[in-house]
Amino acid sequence: MRLSYPANVKIVLVPCTGKVDVMHLLKAIQMGADGVYCVGCLEGACHYNQGNLRCRERVERVREILQEVGLEPDRVRMYNLSSGEAPTFVAYAREMTELIRRLGPNPLKNSQPAIRVEEAA
Amino acid sequence: MIVAKRKPFDEILRMIESHRKVLVAGCGTCVAVCLAGGEKEVAVLAAEIDMARRLKHEPIELGQTTLERQCDREYLAQLDGRAEAYEAIVSLACGVGIQFLAERFPKIPVYPGVDTCGLAVNQDVGWYEERCRSCGRCVLDRTAGICPVTLCAKGLYNGPCGGTNRGSCEIDPEQPCAWYAIHERLKGQGRLDCIRAITPAQEWRDTVPRTLIQPGYRKPEKAKA
């Protein structure tokens, strides 16, 4: 179909959305990404039974965290589609892009975290 | 195992509001298994604190570490010479670990990042149920392996009380009556005589800090630092 979707969307491939962790999403926002969304298979159609359902729960947890720290929860969202639905994929990419444009840039973009990992001696 | 739950984020943020350099210290044992204070939870809390403080234009310098256990000196020693670089520590260990960490670094404020909730079994991922109050005088031999101190709302040794209601507790129909369960299991084992004898009331020795020294060991004359 050769459909095009907004160029600002960068794709990170995972074997299943069940692999997506709270920290993956949080880190993206922490480092200044304006928004992150997960696109999983349709609910009830996960090859691994619950991967997309686990992802949805993690997305919900990250949305709560964003609310707690003072950011808009809508910067992180979950979408579902089947692998044959290219037009839906494009529609979601456009919807998310428009949503993020309305929210504006991530205010964390202008500063960097100062976190040091203290390894066990 | 010991289970705990993360304190509300606002509460943690308030504890450290005056500090500009804080160490978030997790524990890799019980609280890691119950998903409250292990390596991953340390990373999430550090990210939350970092984002919240930067959004308030009060940036904070953070350290994150997860010790194997915070209830053992040999692991706490790994922070010697490094903890001192921080103004405060938020510990995600259980209440035992938090206190031992605070004892090791008496000049640094140590704040709890979790509420310790008890000794529990793992019913499913993220779902824990309390089974033991560590009362110090186990009666499970007589009660068919069901603890009346923990599972009876009144902690009765010679139950049930008048509130038992067709297998449920009077506090909540969803809460099983421990003594009904004890009776049913003992009956099934043909051991009802176990609860015919009166069990005397618990001594209140658990109101003072207890020390446990296992057989074959002794208390050192002076605890090593």
CSV table of C-alpha atoms in Angstrom, one decimal:
chain,number,residue,atom,x,y,z
A,1,MET,CA,0.0,0.0,0.0
A,2,ARG,CA,3.0,2.3,0.5
A,3,LEU,CA,1.1,4.5,3.0
A,4,SER,CA,3.0,7.3,4.7
A,5,TYR,CA,2.8,8.2,8.3
A,6,PRO,CA,4.1,11.3,10.2
A,7,ALA,CA,7.9,11.4,10.0
A,8,ASN,CA,8.2,12.4,13.6
A,9,VAL,CA,7.1,8.9,14.7
A,10,LYS,CA,10.2,6.8,15.4
A,11,ILE,CA,9.6,3.0,15.6
A,12,VAL,CA,11.1,0.8,18.2
A,13,LEU,CA,10.5,-2.9,17.4
A,14,VAL,CA,9.8,-5.3,20.2
A,15,PRO,CA,9.0,-9.0,19.8
A,16,CYS,CA,5.7,-8.5,21.5
A,17,THR,CA,4.2,-5.5,23.4
A,18,GLY,CA,4.4,-7.8,26.5
A,19,LYS,CA,8.2,-7.0,26.4
A,20,VAL,CA,7.5,-3.2,26.9
A,21,ASP,CA,8.4,-2.3,30.5
A,22,VAL,CA,7.3,0.7,32.6
A,23,MET,CA,10.9,1.9,32.6
A,24,HIS,CA,11.1,1.9,28.8
A,25,LEU,CA,8.2,4.3,28.5
A,26,LEU,CA,9.2,6.4,31.5
A,27,LYS,CA,12.8,6.8,30.3
A,28,ALA,CA,11.6,8.1,26.9
A,29,ILE,CA,9.6,10.8,28.6
A,30,GLN,CA,12.3,11.5,31.2
A,31,MET,CA,14.9,12.0,28.4
A,32,GLY,CA,12.6,14.5,26.6
A,33,ALA,CA,10.4,12.6,24.2
A,34,ASP,CA,7.1,14.5,23.6
A,35,GLY,CA,5.1,11.3,23.6
A,36,VAL,CA,5.3,7.5,23.4
A,37,TYR,CA,2.6,5.1,22.3
A,38,CYS,CA,2.5,1.3,22.1
A,39,VAL,CA,0.8,-0.4,19.2
A,40,GLY,CA,-0.1,-4.0,20.1
A,41,CYS,CA,-2.2,-6.7,18.5
A,42,LEU,CA,-5.9,-6.8,19.1
A,43,GLU,CA,-7.0,-7.7,22.6
A,44,GLY,CA,-7.8,-11.4,22.6
A,45,ALA,CA,-5.5,-12.1,19.7
A,46,CYS,CA,-2.1,-12.1,21.4
A,47,HIS,CA,0.1,-15.0,20.2
A,48,TYR,CA,1.5,-15.2,23.7
A,49,ASN,CA,-2.0,-14.9,25.2
A,50,GLN,CA,-1.5,-11.8,27.5
A,51,GLY,CA,1.3,-9.7,26.0
A,52,ASN,CA,-0.8,-6.9,24.8
A,53,LEU,CA,-2.9,-6.9,28.0
A,54,ARG,CA,0.3,-6.7,30.1
A,55,CYS,CA,1.4,-3.8,28.0
A,56,ARG,CA,-1.9,-2.0,28.5
A,57,GLU,CA,-1.5,-2.3,32.3
A,58,ARG,CA,2.0,-0.9,32.1
A,59,VAL,CA,0.9,2.0,30.0
A,60,GLU,CA,-1.8,2.7,32.5
A,61,ARG,CA,0.8,2.6,35.3
A,62,VAL,CA,3.0,5.1,33.4
A,63,ARG,CA,0.0,7.4,32.8
A,64,GLU,CA,-0.6,7.4,36.6
A,65,ILE,CA,3.1,8.2,37.2
A,66,LEU,CA,3.0,11.1,34.7
A,67,GLN,CA,0.0,12.5,36.5
A,68,GLU,CA,1.8,12.2,39.8
A,69,VAL,CA,5.0,14.0,38.6
A,70,GLY,CA,3.0,16.8,36.9
A,71,LEU,CA,2.9,15.8,33.2
A,72,GLU,CA,0.0,15.1,30.9
A,73,PRO,CA,-0.9,11.3,31.0
A,74,ASP,CA,-1.9,11.5,27.4
A,75,ARG,CA,1.7,11.7,26.4
A,76,VAL,CA,1.7,7.9,26.8
A,77,ARG,CA,-1.0,5.8,25.1
A,78,MET,CA,-1.8,2.3,24.0
A,79,TYR,CA,-3.4,1.3,20.6
A,80,ASN,CA,-4.4,-2.0,19.2
A,81,LEU,CA,-4.7,-3.3,15.7
A,82,SER,CA,-4.1,-6.4,13.7
A,83,SER,CA,-1.0,-6.8,11.6
A,84,GLY,CA,-3.0,-6.4,8.4
A,85,GLU,CA,-4.4,-3.0,9.2
A,86,ALA,CA,-1.9,-0.6,7.7
A,87,PRO,CA,-4.4,2.3,7.3
A,88,THR,CA,-5.3,2.0,11.0
A,89,PHE,CA,-1.6,2.1,11.8
A,90,VAL,CA,-1.3,5.4,9.9
A,91,ALA,CA,-4.5,6.7,11.5
A,92,TYR,CA,-3.1,6.1,15.0
A,93,ALA,CA,0.2,7.7,14.1
A,94,ARG,CA,-1.6,10.8,12.9
A,95,GLU,CA,-4.0,10.8,15.9
A,96,MET,CA,-1.1,10.6,18.3
A,97,THR,CA,0.9,13.3,16.5
A,98,GLU,CA,-2.0,15.7,16.5
A,99,LEU,CA,-2.6,15.0,20.2
A,100,ILE,CA,1.0,15.7,21.1
A,101,ARG,CA,1.1,18.8,19.0
A,102,ARG,CA,-1.9,20.1,21.1
A,103,LEU,CA,-0.1,19.2,24.3
A,104,GLY,CA,3.1,21.0,23.1
A,105,PRO,CA,6.7,20.0,23.7
A,106,ASN,CA,7.8,18.0,26.7
A,107,PRO,CA,9.0,20.5,29.4
A,108,LEU,CA,11.7,18.0,30.4
A,109,LYS,CA,13.3,18.5,27.0
A,110,ASN,CA,15.3,21.5,28.2
A,111,SER,CA,17.2,19.8,31.1
A,112,GLN,CA,18.9,16.5,31.6
A,113,PRO,CA,18.5,14.1,34.6
A,114,ALA,CA,21.4,13.8,37.0
A,115,ILE,CA,21.2,10.2,38.1
A,116,ARG,CA,24.2,8.1,39.0
A,117,VAL,CA,24.0,4.4,39.3
A,118,GLU,CA,26.1,3.3,42.4
A,119,GLU,CA,27.3,-0.2,41.5
A,120,ALA,CA,27.7,-2.6,44.4
A,121,ALA,CA,31.4,-2.6,45.5
B,1,MET,CA,8.6,-13.5,52.8
B,2,ILE,CA,8.4,-9.9,54.0
B,3,VAL,CA,6.1,-7.8,51.8
B,4,ALA,CA,5.9,-4.1,51.4
B,5,LYS,CA,4.1,-1.5,49.2
B,6,ARG,CA,5.5,1.7,47.8
B,7,LYS,CA,4.6,4.8,49.7
B,8,PRO,CA,2.5,7.4,47.8
B,9,PHE,CA,4.8,9.5,45.6
B,10,ASP,CA,3.7,12.8,47.2
B,11,GLU,CA,4.7,11.5,50.6
B,12,ILE,CA,8.2,10.6,49.4
B,13,LEU,CA,8.6,13.9,47.5
B,14,ARG,CA,7.7,15.8,50.7
B,15,MET,CA,10.2,13.8,52.8
B,16,ILE,CA,13.1,14.9,50.5
B,17,GLU,CA,11.9,18.4,49.5
B,18,SER,CA,14.8,20.1,51.3
B,19,HIS,CA,17.5,17.9,49.9
B,20,ARG,CA,19.4,18.4,46.6
B,21,LYS,CA,21.4,15.1,46.5
B,22,VAL,CA,19.6,11.9,47.4
B,23,LEU,CA,20.4,8.2,47.2
B,24,VAL,CA,17.6,5.8,46.4
B,25,ALA,CA,18.6,2.4,47.9
B,26,GLY,CA,16.7,-0.8,47.0
B,27,CYS,CA,17.0,-4.2,48.5
B,28,GLY,CA,17.4,-7.3,46.3
B,29,THR,CA,15.6,-9.8,48.5
B,30,CYS,CA,12.0,-9.8,49.8
B,31,VAL,CA,10.9,-6.4,48.6
B,32,ALA,CA,12.4,-7.2,45.1
B,33,VAL,CA,10.3,-10.4,45.0
B,34,CYS,CA,7.1,-8.6,46.0
B,35,LEU,CA,7.8,-5.9,43.4
B,36,ALA,CA,8.1,-3.0,45.8
B,37,GLY,CA,11.8,-2.2,46.3
B,38,GLY,CA,14.1,-4.0,44.0
B,39,GLU,CA,16.3,-2.8,41.2
B,40,LYS,CA,13.4,-2.0,38.8
B,41,GLU,CA,11.4,-0.1,41.5
B,42,VAL,CA,14.5,1.9,42.4
B,43,ALA,CA,14.9,3.0,38.8
B,44,VAL,CA,11.2,3.9,38.5
B,45,LEU,CA,11.2,5.9,41.8
B,46,ALA,CA,14.5,7.7,40.8
B,47,ALA,CA,12.9,8.6,37.4
B,48,GLU,CA,9.8,9.9,39.1
B,49,ILE,CA,11.7,12.0,41.6
B,50,ASP,CA,14.0,13.4,38.8
B,51,MET,CA,11.0,14.4,36.6
B,52,ALA,CA,8.9,15.9,39.4
B,53,ARG,CA,11.8,18.0,40.7
B,54,ARG,CA,12.9,19.2,37.2
B,55,LEU,CA,9.3,20.2,36.5
B,56,LYS,CA,9.3,22.2,39.7
B,57,HIS,CA,12.6,23.9,38.6
B,58,GLU,CA,14.2,22.4,41.7
B,59,PRO,CA,16.5,19.8,40.1
B,60,ILE,CA,18.0,17.1,42.3
B,61,GLU,CA,21.1,15.0,42.0
B,62,LEU,CA,20.2,11.3,42.5
B,63,GLY,CA,22.1,8.1,43.1
B,64,GLN,CA,20.5,4.7,42.7
B,65,THR,CA,21.7,1.4,44.0
B,66,THR,CA,20.2,-2.0,45.0
B,67,LEU,CA,22.0,-3.9,47.7
B,68,GLU,CA,21.7,-7.7,47.9
B,69,ARG,CA,20.1,-7.2,51.4
B,70,GLN,CA,19.9,-4.3,53.7
B,71,CYS,CA,19.5,-6.5,56.8
B,72,ASP,CA,23.1,-7.7,56.6
B,73,ARG,CA,26.2,-5.6,57.5
B,74,GLU,CA,28.3,-7.1,54.7
B,75,TYR,CA,26.0,-5.7,52.0
B,76,LEU,CA,25.5,-2.3,53.8
B,77,ALA,CA,29.3,-2.0,53.9
B,78,GLN,CA,29.3,-1.6,50.1
B,79,LEU,CA,27.9,1.9,50.7
B,80,ASP,CA,30.7,2.9,53.1
B,81,GLY,CA,32.5,5.9,51.7
B,82,ARG,CA,29.8,6.5,49.1
B,83,ALA,CA,26.6,7.1,51.1
B,84,GLU,CA,28.3,10.1,52.8
B,85,ALA,CA,28.3,11.9,49.5
B,86,TYR,CA,24.5,12.2,49.7
B,87,GLU,CA,22.4,14.5,51.9
B,88,ALA,CA,19.7,11.8,52.4
B,89,ILE,CA,18.8,8.3,51.5
B,90,VAL,CA,15.4,6.9,50.5
B,91,SER,CA,15.4,3.2,51.3
B,92,LEU,CA,13.0,0.8,49.6
B,93,ALA,CA,13.9,-2.1,51.9
B,94,CYS,CA,11.5,-3.4,54.6
B,95,GLY,CA,11.4,-1.7,58.0
B,96,VAL,CA,14.2,-3.9,59.1
B,97,GLY,CA,16.5,-2.9,56.3
B,98,ILE,CA,15.6,0.8,56.6
B,99,GLN,CA,16.6,0.8,60.3
B,100,PHE,CA,19.8,-1.1,59.7
B,101,LEU,CA,20.8,1.3,57.0
B,102,ALA,CA,20.0,4.3,59.2
B,103,GLU,CA,22.0,2.7,62.0
B,104,ARG,CA,25.0,2.3,59.7
B,105,PHE,CA,24.9,6.0,58.5
B,106,PRO,CA,23.7,7.8,61.6
B,107,LYS,CA,24.6,11.3,60.3
B,108,ILE,CA,22.5,10.9,57.1
B,109,PRO,CA,18.6,11.1,57.3
B,110,VAL,CA,17.2,7.8,56.0
B,111,TYR,CA,13.6,7.9,54.8
B,112,PRO,CA,11.2,5.0,54.1
B,113,GLY,CA,10.1,4.7,50.5
B,114,VAL,CA,7.8,1.7,51.3
B,115,ASP,CA,5.3,0.7,54.0
B,116,THR,CA,6.2,-2.8,55.3
B,117,CYS,CA,3.0,-4.9,55.4
B,118,GLY,CA,3.9,-8.2,56.9
B,119,LEU,CA,4.8,-11.8,56.2
B,120,ALA,CA,2.9,-13.1,53.2
B,121,VAL,CA,2.5,-15.8,50.6
B,122,ASN,CA,2.6,-15.1,46.9
B,123,GLN,CA,-0.9,-16.0,45.5
B,124,ASP,CA,-0.1,-14.7,42.0
B,125,VAL,CA,2.1,-12.1,40.3
B,126,GLY,CA,1.7,-9.0,42.4
B,127,TRP,CA,-0.9,-10.6,44.8
B,128,TYR,CA,0.2,-11.4,48.4
B,129,GLU,CA,-1.7,-12.6,51.4
B,130,GLU,CA,-0.5,-12.3,55.0
B,131,ARG,CA,0.0,-15.6,56.8
B,132,CYS,CA,2.2,-14.9,59.8
B,133,ARG,CA,2.5,-12.2,62.5
B,134,SER,CA,5.8,-13.6,63.8
B,135,CYS,CA,4.3,-13.7,67.3
B,136,GLY,CA,7.1,-15.9,68.6
B,137,ARG,CA,4.9,-18.8,69.8
B,138,CYS,CA,3.7,-20.9,67.0
B,139,VAL,CA,0.5,-23.0,67.5
B,140,LEU,CA,0.2,-24.3,63.9
B,141,ASP,CA,0.7,-27.9,65.2
B,142,ARG,CA,-2.7,-27.6,67.0
B,143,THR,CA,-4.5,-25.5,64.4
B,144,ALA,CA,-4.1,-27.6,61.3
B,145,GLY,CA,-1.5,-25.3,59.8
B,146,ILE,CA,-3.8,-22.3,59.9
B,147,CYS,CA,-2.7,-19.3,62.0
B,148,PRO,CA,-5.4,-18.0,64.3
B,149,VAL,CA,-3.2,-15.0,65.3
B,150,THR,CA,-3.0,-13.8,61.7
B,151,LEU,CA,-6.2,-15.1,60.1
B,152,CYS,CA,-8.7,-14.6,62.9
B,153,ALA,CA,-9.7,-10.9,63.1
B,154,LYS,CA,-9.6,-11.1,66.9
B,155,GLY,CA,-6.5,-13.3,67.0
B,156,LEU,CA,-8.3,-15.8,69.2
B,157,TYR,CA,-6.4,-18.9,70.5
B,158,ASN,CA,-9.6,-20.7,71.5
B,159,GLY,CA,-12.1,-19.7,68.9
B,160,PRO,CA,-14.3,-19.2,67.2
B,161,CYS,CA,-16.1,-16.2,68.6
B,162,GLY,CA,-19.9,-15.7,68.3
B,163,GLY,CA,-19.4,-13.8,65.1
B,164,THR,CA,-18.6,-16.8,63.0
B,165,ASN,CA,-21.2,-17.0,60.2
B,166,ARG,CA,-21.3,-20.1,58.0
B,167,GLY,CA,-17.6,-20.1,57.4
B,168,SER,CA,-17.2,-16.3,57.1
B,169,CYS,CA,-16.0,-13.8,59.6
B,170,GLU,CA,-18.3,-11.2,61.0
B,171,ILE,CA,-16.1,-8.3,59.8
B,172,ASP,CA,-16.6,-9.2,56.1
B,173,PRO,CA,-18.5,-12.1,54.4
B,174,GLU,CA,-15.5,-12.3,52.0
B,175,GLN,CA,-13.2,-13.0,55.0
B,176,PRO,CA,-13.1,-16.7,55.9
B,177,CYS,CA,-13.5,-17.5,59.6
B,178,ALA,CA,-10.1,-18.9,60.6
B,179,TRP,CA,-11.6,-21.1,63.3
B,180,TYR,CA,-14.2,-22.6,61.0
B,181,ALA,CA,-11.3,-23.5,58.6
B,182,ILE,CA,-9.3,-24.9,61.5
B,183,HIS,CA,-12.2,-27.0,62.6
B,184,GLU,CA,-12.9,-28.3,59.1
B,185,ARG,CA,-9.3,-29.2,58.4
B,186,LEU,CA,-8.8,-30.9,61.8
B,187,LYS,CA,-12.1,-32.8,61.3
B,188,GLY,CA,-10.8,-34.0,57.9
B,189,GLN,CA,-7.6,-35.2,59.6
B,190,GLY,CA,-9.4,-36.8,62.5
B,191,ARG,CA,-7.6,-34.6,64.9
B,192,LEU,CA,-10.4,-32.5,66.5
B,193,ASP,CA,-9.0,-33.4,70.0
B,194,CYS,CA,-6.2,-30.9,69.2
B,195,ILE,CA,-8.4,-27.9,69.9
B,196,ARG,CA,-10.3,-29.4,72.9
B,197,ALA,CA,-7.4,-28.4,75.2
B,198,ILE,CA,-7.3,-24.7,76.1
B,199,THR,CA,-4.4,-22.7,74.7
B,200,PRO,CA,-3.3,-20.1,77.3
B,201,ALA,CA,-3.1,-16.5,76.3
B,202,GLN,CA,0.0,-15.2,74.5
B,203,GLU,CA,2.7,-13.6,76.6
B,204,TRP,CA,3.2,-10.0,75.6
B,205,ARG,CA,6.9,-10.5,75.1
B,206,ASP,CA,6.5,-9.5,71.5
B,207,THR,CA,6.0,-5.9,72.7
B,208,VAL,CA,9.7,-5.6,73.3
B,209,PRO,CA,12.4,-5.9,70.6
B,210,ARG,CA,13.3,-9.6,70.3
B,211,THR,CA,16.7,-11.1,69.6
B,212,LEU,CA,17.2,-14.5,68.1
B,213,ILE,CA,20.3,-16.5,68.4
B,214,GLN,CA,20.3,-19.8,66.7
B,215,PRO,CA,21.5,-23.0,68.4
B,216,GLY,CA,25.2,-23.4,68.0
B,217,TYR,CA,25.7,-19.6,67.8
B,218,ARG,CA,26.3,-17.0,70.4
B,219,LYS,CA,26.0,-13.2,70.7
B,220,PRO,CA,29.4,-11.6,70.1
B,221,GLU,CA,30.7,-9.7,73.2
B,222,LYS,CA,30.7,-6.6,71.1
B,223,ALA,CA,28.9,-6.3,67.8
B,224,LYS,CA,31.3,-5.7,65.0
B,225,ALA,CA,30.8,-2.5,63.0
